[in-house]
Amino acid sequence: MQKRGSAKNAILYVYEILRRYSDAGHPLTRGQIAQRLEAEYGVVCDRKTVSRNITALREAGVDVTALRFQAIIHDFVMLNSLDETRACRA
């Protein structure tokens, strides 16, 4: 049975999703994070809300890296700060 979470805890759920599913080789889009929030925690939100939660995590001192690539509409997010690695700079 899936747990249903509170929207008030969304920032914690975003952190947990990033911790479990992202790394330098597997960044997530904000849309993917929103989909996991709904599927795993029952919290429905849009990409802007995910962005606000990511900003709040950064302000709290969590090392979150966002990557943008030319000609790609959506950026990618990962928890581990690996933006200096060769894989991320390629």
PDB file of N, CA and C in Angstrom:
ATOM      1  N   MET A   1       0.843  -1.180   0.000  1.00  0.00           N
ATOM      2  CA  MET A   1       0.000   0.000   0.000  1.00  0.00           C
ATOM      3  C   MET A   1       0.891   1.246   0.000  1.00  0.00           C
ATOM      4  N   GLN A   2       0.598   2.190  -0.860  1.00  0.00           N
ATOM      5  CA  GLN A   2       1.371   3.417  -0.933  1.00  0.00           C
ATOM      6  C   GLN A   2       0.990   4.362   0.198  1.00  0.00           C
ATOM      7  N   LYS A   3       1.999   5.049   0.698  1.00  0.00           N
ATOM      8  CA  LYS A   3       1.742   6.102   1.681  1.00  0.00           C
ATOM      9  C   LYS A   3       1.273   7.339   0.936  1.00  0.00           C
ATOM     10  N   ARG A   4       0.393   8.071   1.538  1.00  0.00           N
ATOM     11  CA  ARG A   4      -0.052   9.339   0.977  1.00  0.00           C
ATOM     12  C   ARG A   4       0.497  10.454   1.838  1.00  0.00           C
ATOM     13  N   GLY A   5       1.193  11.366   1.201  1.00  0.00           N
ATOM     14  CA  GLY A   5       1.859  12.416   1.944  1.00  0.00           C
ATOM     15  C   GLY A   5       1.114  13.731   1.896  1.00  0.00           C
ATOM     16  N   SER A   6       1.611  14.642   2.659  1.00  0.00           N
ATOM     17  CA  SER A   6       1.052  15.978   2.741  1.00  0.00           C
ATOM     18  C   SER A   6       1.846  16.922   1.843  1.00  0.00           C
ATOM     19  N   ALA A   7       1.165  17.851   1.204  1.00  0.00           N
ATOM     20  CA  ALA A   7       1.844  18.850   0.381  1.00  0.00           C
ATOM     21  C   ALA A   7       2.809  19.687   1.219  1.00  0.00           C
ATOM     22  N   LYS A   8       2.529  19.801   2.513  1.00  0.00           N
ATOM     23  CA  LYS A   8       3.419  20.554   3.404  1.00  0.00           C
ATOM     24  C   LYS A   8       4.790  19.895   3.503  1.00  0.00           C
ATOM     25  N   ASN A   9       4.840  18.593   3.265  1.00  0.00           N
ATOM     26  CA  ASN A   9       6.099  17.855   3.347  1.00  0.00           C
ATOM     27  C   ASN A   9       6.771  17.689   1.990  1.00  0.00           C
ATOM     28  N   ALA A  10       6.275  18.359   0.966  1.00  0.00           N
ATOM     29  CA  ALA A  10       6.779  18.170  -0.395  1.00  0.00           C
ATOM     30  C   ALA A  10       8.280  18.396  -0.483  1.00  0.00           C
ATOM     31  N   ILE A  11       8.806  19.381   0.227  1.00  0.00           N
ATOM     32  CA  ILE A  11      10.245  19.651   0.166  1.00  0.00           C
ATOM     33  C   ILE A  11      11.048  18.440   0.648  1.00  0.00           C
ATOM     34  N   LEU A  12      10.550  17.766   1.665  1.00  0.00           N
ATOM     35  CA  LEU A  12      11.225  16.565   2.155  1.00  0.00           C
ATOM     36  C   LEU A  12      11.134  15.440   1.139  1.00  0.00           C
ATOM     37  N   TYR A  13       9.995  15.335   0.485  1.00  0.00           N
ATOM     38  CA  TYR A  13       9.824  14.310  -0.535  1.00  0.00           C
ATOM     39  C   TYR A  13      10.724  14.581  -1.742  1.00  0.00           C
ATOM     40  N   VAL A  14      10.855  15.846  -2.138  1.00  0.00           N
ATOM     41  CA  VAL A  14      11.755  16.205  -3.244  1.00  0.00           C
ATOM     42  C   VAL A  14      13.179  15.807  -2.886  1.00  0.00           C
ATOM     43  N   TYR A  15      13.590  16.117  -1.677  1.00  0.00           N
ATOM     44  CA  TYR A  15      14.934  15.735  -1.224  1.00  0.00           C
ATOM     45  C   TYR A  15      15.111  14.215  -1.310  1.00  0.00           C
ATOM     46  N   GLU A  16      14.148  13.471  -0.836  1.00  0.00           N
ATOM     47  CA  GLU A  16      14.233  12.012  -0.838  1.00  0.00           C
ATOM     48  C   GLU A  16      14.273  11.461  -2.265  1.00  0.00           C
ATOM     49  N   ILE A  17      13.483  12.020  -3.155  1.00  0.00           N
ATOM     50  CA  ILE A  17      13.486  11.593  -4.560  1.00  0.00           C
ATOM     51  C   ILE A  17      14.854  11.859  -5.190  1.00  0.00           C
ATOM     52  N   LEU A  18      15.400  13.036  -4.965  1.00  0.00           N
ATOM     53  CA  LEU A  18      16.723  13.351  -5.491  1.00  0.00           C
ATOM     54  C   LEU A  18      17.783  12.427  -4.908  1.00  0.00           C
ATOM     55  N   ARG A  19      17.691  12.156  -3.627  1.00  0.00           N
ATOM     56  CA  ARG A  19      18.669  11.291  -2.957  1.00  0.00           C
ATOM     57  C   ARG A  19      18.628   9.878  -3.536  1.00  0.00           C
ATOM     58  N   ARG A  20      17.432   9.358  -3.758  1.00  0.00           N
ATOM     59  CA  ARG A  20      17.283   7.979  -4.214  1.00  0.00           C
ATOM     60  C   ARG A  20      17.508   7.781  -5.707  1.00  0.00           C
ATOM     61  N   TYR A  21      17.086   8.749  -6.519  1.00  0.00           N
ATOM     62  CA  TYR A  21      17.025   8.502  -7.954  1.00  0.00           C
ATOM     63  C   TYR A  21      17.982   9.324  -8.813  1.00  0.00           C
ATOM     64  N   SER A  22      18.717  10.278  -8.252  1.00  0.00           N
ATOM     65  CA  SER A  22      19.563  11.118  -9.099  1.00  0.00           C
ATOM     66  C   SER A  22      21.036  10.975  -8.752  1.00  0.00           C
ATOM     67  N   ASP A  23      21.848  11.108  -9.764  1.00  0.00           N
ATOM     68  CA  ASP A  23      23.296  11.237  -9.637  1.00  0.00           C
ATOM     69  C   ASP A  23      23.799  11.808 -10.960  1.00  0.00           C
ATOM     70  N   ALA A  24      25.112  11.882 -11.138  1.00  0.00           N
ATOM     71  CA  ALA A  24      25.656  12.509 -12.348  1.00  0.00           C
ATOM     72  C   ALA A  24      25.203  11.805 -13.616  1.00  0.00           C
ATOM     73  N   GLY A  25      25.010  10.505 -13.541  1.00  0.00           N
ATOM     74  CA  GLY A  25      24.585   9.759 -14.707  1.00  0.00           C
ATOM     75  C   GLY A  25      23.083   9.676 -14.880  1.00  0.00           C
ATOM     76  N   HIS A  26      22.341  10.089 -13.867  1.00  0.00           N
ATOM     77  CA  HIS A  26      20.884   9.975 -13.881  1.00  0.00           C
ATOM     78  C   HIS A  26      20.220  11.221 -13.287  1.00  0.00           C
ATOM     79  N   PRO A  27      20.400  12.374 -13.925  1.00  0.00           N
ATOM     80  CA  PRO A  27      19.695  13.556 -13.426  1.00  0.00           C
ATOM     81  C   PRO A  27      18.206  13.449 -13.743  1.00  0.00           C
ATOM     82  N   LEU A  28      17.405  14.170 -13.002  1.00  0.00           N
ATOM     83  CA  LEU A  28      15.952  14.164 -13.196  1.00  0.00           C
ATOM     84  C   LEU A  28      15.488  15.531 -13.661  1.00  0.00           C
ATOM     85  N   THR A  29      14.464  15.558 -14.503  1.00  0.00           N
ATOM     86  CA  THR A  29      13.851  16.836 -14.845  1.00  0.00           C
ATOM     87  C   THR A  29      12.878  17.201 -13.724  1.00  0.00           C
ATOM     88  N   ARG A  30      12.493  18.446 -13.685  1.00  0.00           N
ATOM     89  CA  ARG A  30      11.514  18.868 -12.682  1.00  0.00           C
ATOM     90  C   ARG A  30      10.180  18.140 -12.905  1.00  0.00           C
ATOM     91  N   GLY A  31       9.849  17.890 -14.155  1.00  0.00           N
ATOM     92  CA  GLY A  31       8.633  17.143 -14.470  1.00  0.00           C
ATOM     93  C   GLY A  31       8.689  15.714 -13.947  1.00  0.00           C
ATOM     94  N   GLN A  32       9.850  15.080 -14.063  1.00  0.00           N
ATOM     95  CA  GLN A  32      10.011  13.723 -13.534  1.00  0.00           C
ATOM     96  C   GLN A  32       9.889  13.713 -12.011  1.00  0.00           C
ATOM     97  N   ILE A  33      10.427  14.731 -11.377  1.00  0.00           N
ATOM     98  CA  ILE A  33      10.317  14.834  -9.915  1.00  0.00           C
ATOM     99  C   ILE A  33       8.850  14.988  -9.532  1.00  0.00           C
ATOM    100  N   ALA A  34       8.116  15.836 -10.263  1.00  0.00           N
ATOM    101  CA  ALA A  34       6.682  16.022  -9.985  1.00  0.00           C
ATOM    102  C   ALA A  34       5.918  14.714 -10.166  1.00  0.00           C
ATOM    103  N   GLN A  35       6.261  13.951 -11.193  1.00  0.00           N
ATOM    104  CA  GLN A  35       5.597  12.663 -11.412  1.00  0.00           C
ATOM    105  C   GLN A  35       5.877  11.695 -10.256  1.00  0.00           C
ATOM    106  N   ARG A  36       7.103  11.657  -9.788  1.00  0.00           N
ATOM    107  CA  ARG A  36       7.439  10.777  -8.658  1.00  0.00           C
ATOM    108  C   ARG A  36       6.751  11.237  -7.375  1.00  0.00           C
ATOM    109  N   LEU A  37       6.628  12.546  -7.178  1.00  0.00           N
ATOM    110  CA  LEU A  37       5.909  13.057  -6.008  1.00  0.00           C
ATOM    111  C   LEU A  37       4.485  12.522  -5.985  1.00  0.00           C
ATOM    112  N   GLU A  38       3.833  12.557  -7.135  1.00  0.00           N
ATOM    113  CA  GLU A  38       2.455  12.079  -7.184  1.00  0.00           C
ATOM    114  C   GLU A  38       2.383  10.561  -7.035  1.00  0.00           C
ATOM    115  N   ALA A  39       3.252   9.843  -7.742  1.00  0.00           N
ATOM    116  CA  ALA A  39       3.203   8.383  -7.725  1.00  0.00           C
ATOM    117  C   ALA A  39       3.574   7.795  -6.360  1.00  0.00           C
ATOM    118  N   GLU A  40       4.579   8.366  -5.721  1.00  0.00           N
ATOM    119  CA  GLU A  40       5.087   7.783  -4.485  1.00  0.00           C
ATOM    120  C   GLU A  40       4.475   8.363  -3.217  1.00  0.00           C
ATOM    121  N   TYR A  41       4.072   9.640  -3.269  1.00  0.00           N
ATOM    122  CA  TYR A  41       3.608  10.305  -2.056  1.00  0.00           C
ATOM    123  C   TYR A  41       2.199  10.870  -2.167  1.00  0.00           C
ATOM    124  N   GLY A  42       1.617  10.815  -3.351  1.00  0.00           N
ATOM    125  CA  GLY A  42       0.269  11.336  -3.532  1.00  0.00           C
ATOM    126  C   GLY A  42       0.193  12.846  -3.504  1.00  0.00           C
ATOM    127  N   VAL A  43       1.325  13.507  -3.735  1.00  0.00           N
ATOM    128  CA  VAL A  43       1.375  14.973  -3.728  1.00  0.00           C
ATOM    129  C   VAL A  43       1.392  15.447  -5.174  1.00  0.00           C
ATOM    130  N   VAL A  44       0.386  16.221  -5.552  1.00  0.00           N
ATOM    131  CA  VAL A  44       0.290  16.735  -6.911  1.00  0.00           C
ATOM    132  C   VAL A  44       0.818  18.162  -6.931  1.00  0.00           C
ATOM    133  N   CYS A  45       1.791  18.414  -7.815  1.00  0.00           N
ATOM    134  CA  CYS A  45       2.316  19.774  -7.972  1.00  0.00           C
ATOM    135  C   CYS A  45       2.877  19.921  -9.376  1.00  0.00           C
ATOM    136  N   ASP A  46       3.150  21.159  -9.761  1.00  0.00           N
ATOM    137  CA  ASP A  46       3.696  21.416 -11.086  1.00  0.00           C
ATOM    138  C   ASP A  46       5.201  21.649 -10.997  1.00  0.00           C
ATOM    139  N   ARG A  47       5.829  21.874 -12.160  1.00  0.00           N
ATOM    140  CA  ARG A  47       7.282  22.064 -12.200  1.00  0.00           C
ATOM    141  C   ARG A  47       7.712  23.314 -11.439  1.00  0.00           C
ATOM    142  N   LYS A  48       6.879  24.357 -11.446  1.00  0.00           N
ATOM    143  CA  LYS A  48       7.234  25.577 -10.714  1.00  0.00           C
ATOM    144  C   LYS A  48       7.315  25.320  -9.219  1.00  0.00           C
ATOM    145  N   THR A  49       6.406  24.511  -8.702  1.00  0.00           N
ATOM    146  CA  THR A  49       6.434  24.170  -7.284  1.00  0.00           C
ATOM    147  C   THR A  49       7.673  23.345  -6.967  1.00  0.00           C
ATOM    148  N   VAL A  50       8.013  22.419  -7.847  1.00  0.00           N
ATOM    149  CA  VAL A  50       9.244  21.637  -7.664  1.00  0.00           C
ATOM    150  C   VAL A  50      10.441  22.590  -7.640  1.00  0.00           C
ATOM    151  N   SER A  51      10.456  23.565  -8.546  1.00  0.00           N
ATOM    152  CA  SER A  51      11.551  24.543  -8.590  1.00  0.00           C
ATOM    153  C   SER A  51      11.658  25.316  -7.283  1.00  0.00           C
ATOM    154  N   ARG A  52      10.530  25.720  -6.726  1.00  0.00           N
ATOM    155  CA  ARG A  52      10.554  26.446  -5.443  1.00  0.00           C
ATOM    156  C   ARG A  52      11.119  25.562  -4.332  1.00  0.00           C
ATOM    157  N   ASN A  53      10.755  24.280  -4.350  1.00  0.00           N
ATOM    158  CA  ASN A  53      11.285  23.363  -3.337  1.00  0.00           C
ATOM    159  C   ASN A  53      12.788  23.160  -3.506  1.00  0.00           C
ATOM    160  N   ILE A  54      13.254  23.087  -4.739  1.00  0.00           N
ATOM    161  CA  ILE A  54      14.688  22.945  -4.991  1.00  0.00           C
ATOM    162  C   ILE A  54      15.429  24.193  -4.520  1.00  0.00           C
ATOM    163  N   THR A  55      14.863  25.364  -4.786  1.00  0.00           N
ATOM    164  CA  THR A  55      15.464  26.613  -4.305  1.00  0.00           C
ATOM    165  C   THR A  55      15.535  26.630  -2.782  1.00  0.00           C
ATOM    166  N   ALA A  56      14.476  26.194  -2.130  1.00  0.00           N
ATOM    167  CA  ALA A  56      14.464  26.140  -0.658  1.00  0.00           C
ATOM    168  C   ALA A  56      15.517  25.163  -0.138  1.00  0.00           C
ATOM    169  N   LEU A  57      15.698  24.036  -0.816  1.00  0.00           N
ATOM    170  CA  LEU A  57      16.743  23.088  -0.414  1.00  0.00           C
ATOM    171  C   LEU A  57      18.120  23.733  -0.531  1.00  0.00           C
ATOM    172  N   ARG A  58      18.353  24.441  -1.627  1.00  0.00           N
ATOM    173  CA  ARG A  58      19.639  25.137  -1.799  1.00  0.00           C
ATOM    174  C   ARG A  58      19.853  26.172  -0.691  1.00  0.00           C
ATOM    175  N   GLU A  59      18.810  26.938  -0.392  1.00  0.00           N
ATOM    176  CA  GLU A  59      18.914  27.958   0.654  1.00  0.00           C
ATOM    177  C   GLU A  59      19.185  27.338   2.021  1.00  0.00           C
ATOM    178  N   ALA A  60      18.753  26.099   2.195  1.00  0.00           N
ATOM    179  CA  ALA A  60      18.987  25.393   3.458  1.00  0.00           C
ATOM    180  C   ALA A  60      20.367  24.728   3.494  1.00  0.00           C
ATOM    181  N   GLY A  61      21.122  24.866   2.407  1.00  0.00           N
ATOM    182  CA  GLY A  61      22.479  24.333   2.386  1.00  0.00           C
ATOM    183  C   GLY A  61      22.635  22.978   1.713  1.00  0.00           C
ATOM    184  N   VAL A  62      21.574  22.467   1.107  1.00  0.00           N
ATOM    185  CA  VAL A  62      21.658  21.189   0.396  1.00  0.00           C
ATOM    186  C   VAL A  62      22.307  21.448  -0.959  1.00  0.00           C
ATOM    187  N   ASP A  63      23.280  20.626  -1.317  1.00  0.00           N
ATOM    188  CA  ASP A  63      24.023  20.799  -2.556  1.00  0.00           C
ATOM    189  C   ASP A  63      23.250  20.177  -3.719  1.00  0.00           C
ATOM    190  N   VAL A  64      22.490  21.005  -4.433  1.00  0.00           N
ATOM    191  CA  VAL A  64      21.678  20.566  -5.567  1.00  0.00           C
ATOM    192  C   VAL A  64      22.252  21.204  -6.824  1.00  0.00           C
ATOM    193  N   THR A  65      22.459  20.398  -7.852  1.00  0.00           N
ATOM    194  CA  THR A  65      23.009  20.890  -9.107  1.00  0.00           C
ATOM    195  C   THR A  65      21.946  20.839 -10.188  1.00  0.00           C
ATOM    196  N   ALA A  66      21.808  21.926 -10.936  1.00  0.00           N
ATOM    197  CA  ALA A  66      20.897  21.964 -12.078  1.00  0.00           C
ATOM    198  C   ALA A  66      21.734  22.119 -13.338  1.00  0.00           C
ATOM    199  N   LEU A  67      21.398  21.353 -14.353  1.00  0.00           N
ATOM    200  CA  LEU A  67      22.115  21.387 -15.623  1.00  0.00           C
ATOM    201  C   LEU A  67      21.169  21.825 -16.723  1.00  0.00           C
ATOM    202  N   ARG A  68      21.663  22.659 -17.624  1.00  0.00           N
ATOM    203  CA  ARG A  68      20.880  23.068 -18.796  1.00  0.00           C
ATOM    204  C   ARG A  68      21.722  22.792 -20.032  1.00  0.00           C
ATOM    205  N   PHE A  69      21.072  22.276 -21.044  1.00  0.00           N
ATOM    206  CA  PHE A  69      21.744  21.964 -22.292  1.00  0.00           C
ATOM    207  C   PHE A  69      21.118  22.773 -23.409  1.00  0.00           C
ATOM    208  N   GLN A  70      21.923  23.209 -24.355  1.00  0.00           N
ATOM    209  CA  GLN A  70      21.387  23.970 -25.479  1.00  0.00           C
ATOM    210  C   GLN A  70      20.404  23.116 -26.252  1.00  0.00           C
ATOM    211  N   ALA A  71      19.353  23.740 -26.716  1.00  0.00           N
ATOM    212  CA  ALA A  71      18.313  23.125 -27.545  1.00  0.00           C
ATOM    213  C   ALA A  71      17.437  22.142 -26.777  1.00  0.00           C
ATOM    214  N   ILE A  72      17.531  22.119 -25.465  1.00  0.00           N
ATOM    215  CA  ILE A  72      16.650  21.284 -24.648  1.00  0.00           C
ATOM    216  C   ILE A  72      15.822  22.215 -23.779  1.00  0.00           C
ATOM    217  N   ILE A  73      14.517  22.036 -23.810  1.00  0.00           N
ATOM    218  CA  ILE A  73      13.606  22.938 -23.108  1.00  0.00           C
ATOM    219  C   ILE A  73      13.734  22.805 -21.600  1.00  0.00           C
ATOM    220  N   HIS A  74      13.776  21.565 -21.091  1.00  0.00           N
ATOM    221  CA  HIS A  74      13.784  21.350 -19.647  1.00  0.00           C
ATOM    222  C   HIS A  74      15.196  21.101 -19.142  1.00  0.00           C
ATOM    223  N   ASP A  75      15.494  21.620 -17.968  1.00  0.00           N
ATOM    224  CA  ASP A  75      16.799  21.364 -17.375  1.00  0.00           C
ATOM    225  C   ASP A  75      16.734  20.108 -16.520  1.00  0.00           C
ATOM    226  N   PHE A  76      17.890  19.678 -16.041  1.00  0.00           N
ATOM    227  CA  PHE A  76      17.993  18.470 -15.239  1.00  0.00           C
ATOM    228  C   PHE A  76      18.534  18.821 -13.870  1.00  0.00           C
ATOM    229  N   VAL A  77      18.132  18.044 -12.861  1.00  0.00           N
ATOM    230  CA  VAL A  77      18.506  18.323 -11.483  1.00  0.00           C
ATOM    231  C   VAL A  77      19.070  17.058 -10.858  1.00  0.00           C
ATOM    232  N   MET A  78      20.120  17.220 -10.057  1.00  0.00           N
ATOM    233  CA  MET A  78      20.633  16.098  -9.289  1.00  0.00           C
ATOM    234  C   MET A  78      21.069  16.604  -7.926  1.00  0.00           C
ATOM    235  N   LEU A  79      20.998  15.744  -6.955  1.00  0.00           N
ATOM    236  CA  LEU A  79      21.326  16.127  -5.594  1.00  0.00           C
ATOM    237  C   LEU A  79      22.820  16.289  -5.397  1.00  0.00           C
ATOM    238  N   ASN A  80      23.578  15.342  -5.873  1.00  0.00           N
ATOM    239  CA  ASN A  80      25.022  15.373  -5.666  1.00  0.00           C
ATOM    240  C   ASN A  80      25.652  16.442  -6.537  1.00  0.00           C
ATOM    241  N   SER A  81      26.496  17.239  -5.949  1.00  0.00           N
ATOM    242  CA  SER A  81      27.152  18.302  -6.693  1.00  0.00           C
ATOM    243  C   SER A  81      28.306  17.704  -7.481  1.00  0.00           C
ATOM    244  N   LEU A  82      27.996  17.269  -8.681  1.00  0.00           N
ATOM    245  CA  LEU A  82      28.994  16.642  -9.551  1.00  0.00           C
ATOM    246  C   LEU A  82      29.189  17.452 -10.817  1.00  0.00           C
ATOM    247  N   ASP A  83      28.866  18.742 -10.737  1.00  0.00           N
ATOM    248  CA  ASP A  83      28.903  19.552 -11.943  1.00  0.00           C
ATOM    249  C   ASP A  83      30.308  19.769 -12.477  1.00  0.00           C
ATOM    250  N   GLU A  84      31.337  19.451 -11.709  1.00  0.00           N
ATOM    251  CA  GLU A  84      32.702  19.596 -12.191  1.00  0.00           C
ATOM    252  C   GLU A  84      33.223  18.301 -12.811  1.00  0.00           C
ATOM    253  N   THR A  85      32.444  17.243 -12.802  1.00  0.00           N
ATOM    254  CA  THR A  85      32.900  15.981 -13.357  1.00  0.00           C
ATOM    255  C   THR A  85      32.859  15.997 -14.873  1.00  0.00           C
ATOM    256  N   ARG A  86      33.657  15.176 -15.483  1.00  0.00           N
ATOM    257  CA  ARG A  86      33.720  15.098 -16.928  1.00  0.00           C
ATOM    258  C   ARG A  86      32.376  14.715 -17.535  1.00  0.00           C
ATOM    259  N   ALA A  87      31.651  13.817 -16.879  1.00  0.00           N
ATOM    260  CA  ALA A  87      30.359  13.364 -17.395  1.00  0.00           C
ATOM    261  C   ALA A  87      29.360  14.510 -17.513  1.00  0.00           C
ATOM    262  N   CYS A  88      29.402  15.441 -16.587  1.00  0.00           N
ATOM    263  CA  CYS A  88      28.467  16.557 -16.603  1.00  0.00           C
ATOM    264  C   CYS A  88      28.911  17.668 -17.551  1.00  0.00           C
ATOM    265  N   ARG A  89      30.175  17.735 -17.836  1.00  0.00           N
ATOM    266  CA  ARG A  89      30.687  18.800 -18.683  1.00  0.00           C
ATOM    267  C   ARG A  89      30.767  18.409 -20.148  1.00  0.00           C
ATOM    268  N   ALA A  90      30.497  17.157 -20.457  1.00  0.00           N
ATOM    269  CA  ALA A  90      30.580  16.679 -21.848  1.00  0.00           C
ATOM    270  C   ALA A  90      29.493  17.260 -22.709  1.00  0.00           C
TER     271      ALA A  90
END
